Amino acid sequence: MNLSSDLEALKTSPKTVGARQTAQAIQKGKAKIVFVAKDSDEWVVRDIIEMCKQKGIKLVFVDSKKELGKICGISVAASSAAIIE
């Protein structure tokens, strides 16, 4: 998949939004693709990025937290999200 199809899938698929829920989905083996906003605080997304690398989960970087929140259909910014099974 390319970036636009990944983002389109995020809009329509079951998902988690936010660092805590995304990290839990990764730990439980439910995350298929993880999205991280480039302007997130490093300490917020560091573990998520590391877990994705360790588990071989596709990681997609989105330009901003505001954009990621909008794609997820929420009215607030989101540091990370995941498409889940």
mmCIF file of C-alpha atoms in Angstrom:
data_model
loop_
_atom_site.group_PDB
_atom_site.id
_atom_site.type_symbol
_atom_site.label_atom_id
_atom_site.label_comp_id
_atom_site.label_asym_id
_atom_site.label_seq_id
_atom_site.Cartn_x
_atom_site.Cartn_y
_atom_site.Cartn_z
ATOM 1 C CA MET A 1 0.000 0.000 0.000
ATOM 2 C CA ASN A 2 1.063 3.579 -0.493
ATOM 3 C CA LEU A 3 0.586 6.489 1.894
ATOM 4 C CA SER A 4 -2.758 7.671 0.527
ATOM 5 C CA SER A 5 -4.253 4.165 0.573
ATOM 6 C CA ASP A 6 -2.912 3.603 4.113
ATOM 7 C CA LEU A 7 -4.537 6.862 5.246
ATOM 8 C CA GLU A 8 -7.786 5.942 3.482
ATOM 9 C CA ALA A 9 -7.723 2.557 5.234
ATOM 10 C CA LEU A 10 -7.235 4.331 8.573
ATOM 11 C CA LYS A 11 -10.418 6.342 7.961
ATOM 12 C CA THR A 12 -12.566 3.269 7.366
ATOM 13 C CA SER A 13 -10.972 0.458 9.405
ATOM 14 C CA PRO A 14 -11.327 -0.475 13.074
ATOM 15 C CA LYS A 15 -8.689 1.580 14.858
ATOM 16 C CA THR A 16 -7.152 2.777 18.058
ATOM 17 C CA VAL A 17 -6.381 6.454 18.568
ATOM 18 C CA GLY A 18 -3.868 7.837 21.046
ATOM 19 C CA ALA A 19 -0.539 6.666 22.387
ATOM 20 C CA ARG A 20 -1.835 4.476 25.227
ATOM 21 C CA GLN A 21 -4.410 2.596 23.129
ATOM 22 C CA THR A 22 -1.985 2.223 20.217
ATOM 23 C CA ALA A 23 0.749 0.822 22.486
ATOM 24 C CA GLN A 24 -1.739 -1.660 23.974
ATOM 25 C CA ALA A 25 -2.836 -2.792 20.509
ATOM 26 C CA ILE A 26 0.806 -3.376 19.520
ATOM 27 C CA GLN A 27 1.520 -5.330 22.726
ATOM 28 C CA LYS A 28 -1.560 -7.511 22.195
ATOM 29 C CA GLY A 29 -0.567 -8.222 18.585
ATOM 30 C CA LYS A 30 -3.665 -6.515 17.169
ATOM 31 C CA ALA A 31 -2.020 -3.578 15.351
ATOM 32 C CA LYS A 32 -1.564 -4.082 11.597
ATOM 33 C CA ILE A 33 -0.363 -0.587 10.613
ATOM 34 C CA VAL A 34 0.700 2.119 13.065
ATOM 35 C CA PHE A 35 0.545 5.842 12.308
ATOM 36 C CA VAL A 36 2.684 8.384 14.181
ATOM 37 C CA ALA A 37 2.512 12.173 13.840
ATOM 38 C CA LYS A 38 5.887 13.725 13.026
ATOM 39 C CA ASP A 39 5.274 16.617 15.438
ATOM 40 C CA SER A 40 4.553 14.362 18.431
ATOM 41 C CA ASP A 41 6.729 14.736 21.508
ATOM 42 C CA GLU A 42 9.513 12.174 21.167
ATOM 43 C CA TRP A 43 8.910 10.714 24.631
ATOM 44 C CA VAL A 44 5.245 10.057 23.770
ATOM 45 C CA VAL A 45 5.901 7.942 20.667
ATOM 46 C CA ARG A 46 9.397 6.524 21.331
ATOM 47 C CA ASP A 47 8.123 3.200 22.727
ATOM 48 C CA ILE A 48 5.508 2.839 19.980
ATOM 49 C CA ILE A 49 8.133 3.291 17.249
ATOM 50 C CA GLU A 50 10.497 0.859 18.994
ATOM 51 C CA MET A 51 7.794 -1.814 19.413
ATOM 52 C CA CYS A 52 6.850 -1.521 15.727
ATOM 53 C CA LYS A 53 10.472 -2.053 14.712
ATOM 54 C CA GLN A 54 10.836 -5.060 17.029
ATOM 55 C CA LYS A 55 7.599 -6.682 15.880
ATOM 56 C CA GLY A 56 7.927 -5.798 12.191
ATOM 57 C CA ILE A 57 4.743 -3.712 12.140
ATOM 58 C CA LYS A 58 4.427 -1.207 9.299
ATOM 59 C CA LEU A 59 4.992 2.327 10.572
ATOM 60 C CA VAL A 60 3.576 5.343 8.716
ATOM 61 C CA PHE A 61 4.520 8.912 9.586
ATOM 62 C CA VAL A 62 1.875 11.628 9.209
ATOM 63 C CA ASP A 63 2.845 15.310 9.015
ATOM 64 C CA SER A 64 0.998 16.542 12.103
ATOM 65 C CA LYS A 65 -1.026 15.490 15.144
ATOM 66 C CA LYS A 66 -3.871 17.705 13.933
ATOM 67 C CA GLU A 67 -3.926 15.949 10.550
ATOM 68 C CA LEU A 68 -3.819 12.502 12.177
ATOM 69 C CA GLY A 69 -6.719 13.398 14.472
ATOM 70 C CA LYS A 70 -8.737 14.632 11.495
ATOM 71 C CA ILE A 71 -8.053 11.433 9.525
ATOM 72 C CA CYS A 72 -9.216 9.411 12.554
ATOM 73 C CA GLY A 73 -12.448 11.393 12.641
ATOM 74 C CA ILE A 74 -11.833 13.164 15.950
ATOM 75 C CA SER A 75 -11.786 16.890 16.601
ATOM 76 C CA VAL A 76 -8.561 16.865 18.626
ATOM 77 C CA ALA A 77 -4.942 16.119 17.742
ATOM 78 C CA ALA A 78 -3.623 12.565 17.937
ATOM 79 C CA SER A 79 0.018 11.558 18.386
ATOM 80 C CA SER A 80 -0.548 8.040 17.112
ATOM 81 C CA ALA A 81 -3.162 5.616 15.821
ATOM 82 C CA ALA A 82 -3.295 2.050 14.570
ATOM 83 C CA ILE A 83 -5.394 -0.032 12.241
ATOM 84 C CA ILE A 84 -6.354 -3.091 14.270
ATOM 85 C CA GLU A 85 -7.621 -6.563 13.434
#
